[in-house]
Short mmCIF file of C-alpha atoms in Angstrom, two decimals:
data_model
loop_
_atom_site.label_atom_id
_atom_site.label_comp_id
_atom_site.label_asym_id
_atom_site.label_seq_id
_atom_site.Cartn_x
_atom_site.Cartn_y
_atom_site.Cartn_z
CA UNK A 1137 79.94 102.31 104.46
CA UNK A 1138 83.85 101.94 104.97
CA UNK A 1139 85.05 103.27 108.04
CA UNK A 1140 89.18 104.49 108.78
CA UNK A 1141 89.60 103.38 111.76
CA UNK A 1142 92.24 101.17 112.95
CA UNK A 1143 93.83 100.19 115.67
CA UNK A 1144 97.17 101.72 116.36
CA UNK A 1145 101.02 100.14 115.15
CA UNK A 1146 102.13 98.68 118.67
CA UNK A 1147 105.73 99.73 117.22
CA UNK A 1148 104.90 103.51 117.96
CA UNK A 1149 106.24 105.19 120.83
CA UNK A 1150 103.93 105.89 123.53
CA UNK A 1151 105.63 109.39 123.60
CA UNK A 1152 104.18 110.43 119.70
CA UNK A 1153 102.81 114.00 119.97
CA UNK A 1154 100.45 115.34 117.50
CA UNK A 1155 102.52 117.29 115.10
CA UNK A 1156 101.70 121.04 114.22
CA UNK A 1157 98.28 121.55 111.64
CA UNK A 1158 100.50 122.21 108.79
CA UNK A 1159 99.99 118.16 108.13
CA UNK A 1160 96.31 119.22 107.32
CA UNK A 1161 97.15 122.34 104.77
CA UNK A 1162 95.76 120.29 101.96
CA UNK A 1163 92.43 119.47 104.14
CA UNK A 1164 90.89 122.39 104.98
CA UNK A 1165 87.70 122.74 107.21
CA UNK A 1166 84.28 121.63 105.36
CA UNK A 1167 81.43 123.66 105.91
CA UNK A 1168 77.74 122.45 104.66
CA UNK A 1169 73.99 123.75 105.65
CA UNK A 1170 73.97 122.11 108.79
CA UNK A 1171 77.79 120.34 108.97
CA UNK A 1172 81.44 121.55 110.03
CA UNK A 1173 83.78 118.90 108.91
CA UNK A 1174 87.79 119.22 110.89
CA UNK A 1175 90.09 117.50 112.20
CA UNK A 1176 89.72 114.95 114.87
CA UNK A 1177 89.86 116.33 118.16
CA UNK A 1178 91.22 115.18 121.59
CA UNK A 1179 88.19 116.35 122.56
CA UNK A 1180 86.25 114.14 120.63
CA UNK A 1181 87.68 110.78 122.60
CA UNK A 1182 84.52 110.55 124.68
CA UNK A 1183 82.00 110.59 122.34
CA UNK A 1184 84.21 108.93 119.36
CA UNK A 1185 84.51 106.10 121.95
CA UNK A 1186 80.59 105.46 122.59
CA UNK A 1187 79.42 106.40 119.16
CA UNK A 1188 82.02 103.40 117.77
CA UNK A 1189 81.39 101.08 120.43
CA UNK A 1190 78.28 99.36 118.16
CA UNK A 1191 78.25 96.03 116.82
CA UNK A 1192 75.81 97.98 114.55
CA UNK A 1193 78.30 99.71 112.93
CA UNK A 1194 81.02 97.39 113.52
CA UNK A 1195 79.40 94.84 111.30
CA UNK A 1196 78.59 97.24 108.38
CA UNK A 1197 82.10 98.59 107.72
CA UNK A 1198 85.48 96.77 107.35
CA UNK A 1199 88.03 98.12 109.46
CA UNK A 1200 86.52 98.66 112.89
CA UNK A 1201 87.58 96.99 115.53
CA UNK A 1202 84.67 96.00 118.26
CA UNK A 1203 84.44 96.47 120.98
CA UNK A 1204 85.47 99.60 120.85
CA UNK A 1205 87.64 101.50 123.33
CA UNK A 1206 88.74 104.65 124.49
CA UNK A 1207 92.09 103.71 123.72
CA UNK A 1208 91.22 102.64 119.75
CA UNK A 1209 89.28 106.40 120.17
CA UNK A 1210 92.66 108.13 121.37
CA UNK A 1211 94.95 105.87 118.96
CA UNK A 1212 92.64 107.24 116.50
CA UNK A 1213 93.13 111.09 116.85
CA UNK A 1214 96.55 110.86 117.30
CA UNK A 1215 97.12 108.92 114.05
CA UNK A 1216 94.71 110.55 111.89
CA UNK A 1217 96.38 114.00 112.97
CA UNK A 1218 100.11 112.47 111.72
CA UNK A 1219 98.62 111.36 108.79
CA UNK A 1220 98.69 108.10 109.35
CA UNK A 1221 95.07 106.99 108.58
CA UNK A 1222 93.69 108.23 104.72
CA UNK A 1223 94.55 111.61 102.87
CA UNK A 1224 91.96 113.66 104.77
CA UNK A 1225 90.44 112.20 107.59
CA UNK A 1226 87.33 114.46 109.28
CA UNK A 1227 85.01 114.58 112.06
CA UNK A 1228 81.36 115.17 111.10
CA UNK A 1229 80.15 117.79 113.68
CA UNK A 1230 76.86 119.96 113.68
CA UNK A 1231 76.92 123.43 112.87
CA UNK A 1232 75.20 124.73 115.53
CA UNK A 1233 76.77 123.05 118.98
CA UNK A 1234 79.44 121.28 117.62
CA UNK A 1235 78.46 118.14 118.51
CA UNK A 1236 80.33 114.97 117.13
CA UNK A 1237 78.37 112.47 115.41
CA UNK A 1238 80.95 110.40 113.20
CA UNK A 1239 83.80 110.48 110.82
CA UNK A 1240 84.43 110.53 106.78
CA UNK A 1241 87.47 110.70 104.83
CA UNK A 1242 89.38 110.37 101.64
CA UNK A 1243 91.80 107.13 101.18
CA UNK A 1244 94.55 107.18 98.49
CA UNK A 1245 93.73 104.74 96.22
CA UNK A 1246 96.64 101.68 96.73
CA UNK A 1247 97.21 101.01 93.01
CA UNK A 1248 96.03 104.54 91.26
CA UNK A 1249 97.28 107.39 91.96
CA UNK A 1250 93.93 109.16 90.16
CA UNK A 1251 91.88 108.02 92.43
CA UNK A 1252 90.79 108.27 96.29
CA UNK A 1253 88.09 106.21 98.17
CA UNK A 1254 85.41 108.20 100.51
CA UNK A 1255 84.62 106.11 103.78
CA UNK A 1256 82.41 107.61 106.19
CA UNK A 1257 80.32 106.11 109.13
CA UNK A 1258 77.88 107.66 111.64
CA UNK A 1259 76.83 107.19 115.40
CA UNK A 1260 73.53 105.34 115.11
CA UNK A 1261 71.65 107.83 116.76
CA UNK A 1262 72.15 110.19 113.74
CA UNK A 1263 71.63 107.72 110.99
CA UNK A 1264 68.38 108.71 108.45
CA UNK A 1265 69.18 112.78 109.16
CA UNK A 1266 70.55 112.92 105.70
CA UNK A 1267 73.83 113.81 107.92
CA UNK A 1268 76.19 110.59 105.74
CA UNK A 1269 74.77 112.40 102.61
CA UNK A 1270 75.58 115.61 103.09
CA UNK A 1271 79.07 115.13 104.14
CA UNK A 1272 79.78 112.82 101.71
CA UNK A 1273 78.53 116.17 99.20
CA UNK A 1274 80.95 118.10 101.04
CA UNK A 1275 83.95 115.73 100.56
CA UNK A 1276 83.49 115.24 97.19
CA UNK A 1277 83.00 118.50 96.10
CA UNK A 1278 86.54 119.63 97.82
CA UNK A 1279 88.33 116.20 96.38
CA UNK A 1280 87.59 117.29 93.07
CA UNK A 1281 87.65 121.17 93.11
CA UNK A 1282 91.23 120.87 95.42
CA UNK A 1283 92.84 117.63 93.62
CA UNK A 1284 93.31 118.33 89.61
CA UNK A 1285 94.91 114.92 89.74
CA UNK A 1286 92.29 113.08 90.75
CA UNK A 1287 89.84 111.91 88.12
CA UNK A 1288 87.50 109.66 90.49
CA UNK A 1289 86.66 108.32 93.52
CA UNK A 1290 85.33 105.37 94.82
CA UNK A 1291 83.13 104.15 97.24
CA UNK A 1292 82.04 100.54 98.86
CA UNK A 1293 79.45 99.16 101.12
CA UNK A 1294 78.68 95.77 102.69
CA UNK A 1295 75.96 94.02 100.16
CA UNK A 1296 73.18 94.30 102.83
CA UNK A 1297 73.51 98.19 104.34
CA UNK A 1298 71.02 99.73 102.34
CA UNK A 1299 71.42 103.01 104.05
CA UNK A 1300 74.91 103.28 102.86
CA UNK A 1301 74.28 102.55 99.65
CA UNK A 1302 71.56 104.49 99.13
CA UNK A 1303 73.80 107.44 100.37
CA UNK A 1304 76.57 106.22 97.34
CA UNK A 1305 73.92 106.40 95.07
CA UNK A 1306 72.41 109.76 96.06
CA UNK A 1307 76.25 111.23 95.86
CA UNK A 1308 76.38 110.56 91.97
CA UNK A 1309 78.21 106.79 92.39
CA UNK A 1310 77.86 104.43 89.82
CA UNK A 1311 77.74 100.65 90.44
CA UNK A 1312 81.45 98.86 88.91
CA UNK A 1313 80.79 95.59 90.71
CA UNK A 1314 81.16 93.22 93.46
CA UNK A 1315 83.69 91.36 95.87
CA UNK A 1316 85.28 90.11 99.07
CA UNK A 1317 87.23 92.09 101.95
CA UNK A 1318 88.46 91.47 105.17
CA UNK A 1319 86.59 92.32 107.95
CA UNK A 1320 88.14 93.28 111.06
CA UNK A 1321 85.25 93.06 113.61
CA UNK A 1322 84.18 89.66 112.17
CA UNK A 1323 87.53 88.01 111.70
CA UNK A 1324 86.71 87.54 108.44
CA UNK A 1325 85.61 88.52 104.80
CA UNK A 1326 82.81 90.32 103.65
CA UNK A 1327 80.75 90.96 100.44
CA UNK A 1328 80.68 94.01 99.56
CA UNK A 1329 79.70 96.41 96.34
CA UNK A 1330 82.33 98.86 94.68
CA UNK A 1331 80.90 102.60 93.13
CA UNK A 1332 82.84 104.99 91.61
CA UNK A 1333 82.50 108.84 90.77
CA UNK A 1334 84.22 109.83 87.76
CA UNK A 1335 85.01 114.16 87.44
CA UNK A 1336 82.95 114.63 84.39
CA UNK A 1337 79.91 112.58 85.76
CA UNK A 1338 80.64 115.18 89.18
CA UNK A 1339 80.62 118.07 86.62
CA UNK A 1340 77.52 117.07 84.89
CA UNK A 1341 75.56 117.33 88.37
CA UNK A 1342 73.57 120.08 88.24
CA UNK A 1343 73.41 120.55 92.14
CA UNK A 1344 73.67 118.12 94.98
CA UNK A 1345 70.60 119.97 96.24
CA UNK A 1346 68.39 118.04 93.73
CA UNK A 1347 70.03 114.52 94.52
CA UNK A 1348 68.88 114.50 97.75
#
């Protein structure tokens, strides 16, 4: 599990305003059996706040600071709106009330312009829902059927979450190998294991209903 969120660059002016949706044009809204995936709301601050706020999480994925704080929450929206923060950067809401449970998104690739990275983490209270799974179906079907220049994506997880990988390996991911990144919330490195998605693997799949 790699999560996109990062504290904000102190260099910004406190006076940045979200600029219009057109930003988003090449990230349209995600729609799944029980999942709406769109943009980061103001609205979401509260519970994008409380839901991060988890040592749980913080010590699973790589780039979240903890504790967690309203402000990271708001610094969060604002940048992931400017397109600051990944290619396409999502909430994970349900369907049926809208309520917020995490975030996913796709990452440009720094050294391959053919491939993006998904991240996605979610609140512990929604974890073994099959929620990751299904929105990780959801990104990768529109990365590939949107992006004819992309040809795969990858994917990493700390060495120990199980759940996440087991998520990676349900989306179609195969195992390339292992290694070392920093870790925000630890001060630190951590091991972690890289997958990758190719498009004619993707192609070959005869449904992601029969993965899960």
């Amino acid at each position: 599990m790699q999560s996109i969120m990062l504290r904000d660059d102190q260099s910004r002016s406190p006076d940045d305003r979200l600029r219009p949706d057109r930003l988003r044009s090449s990230c349209p809204v995600l729609l799944s059996q029980r999942l709406v995936l769109r943009a980061p709301h103001v609205e979401d601050i509260d519970a994008l706040a409380h839901l991060a706020n988890n040592a749980a999480i913080a010590s699973m994925v790589s780039r979240m600071p903890h504790p967690y704080t309203a402000t990271d929450a708001a610094d969060f929206v604002r940048r992931s709106n400017l397109g600051e923060i990944g290619k396409c950067v999502y909430a994970i809401t349900k369907a049926e009330n809208g309520e917020f449970l995490g975030c996913c998104a796709l990452e440009p690739h720094v050294n391959d312009a053919e491939t993006l990275e998904l991240g996605y983490w979610l609140g512990e209270p929604y974890w073994n829902n099959g929620y990751a799974t299904e929105a990780a179906h959801a990104l990768i079907d529109m990365a590939f059927r949107t992006r004819e220049d992309i040809s795969f994506l990858d994917a990493r997880c700390r060495v120990t979450n199980v759940a996440a990988r087991r998520v990676i390996q349900k989306s179609g991911f195969q195992f390339q190998g292992s290694g070392m990144v920093a870790h925000l919330a630890g001060r630190g490195m951590m091991p972690v294991e890289w997958y990758r998605l190719d498009r004619k693997t993707w192609m070959s799949l005869k449904s992601w209903g029969e993965m899960r």
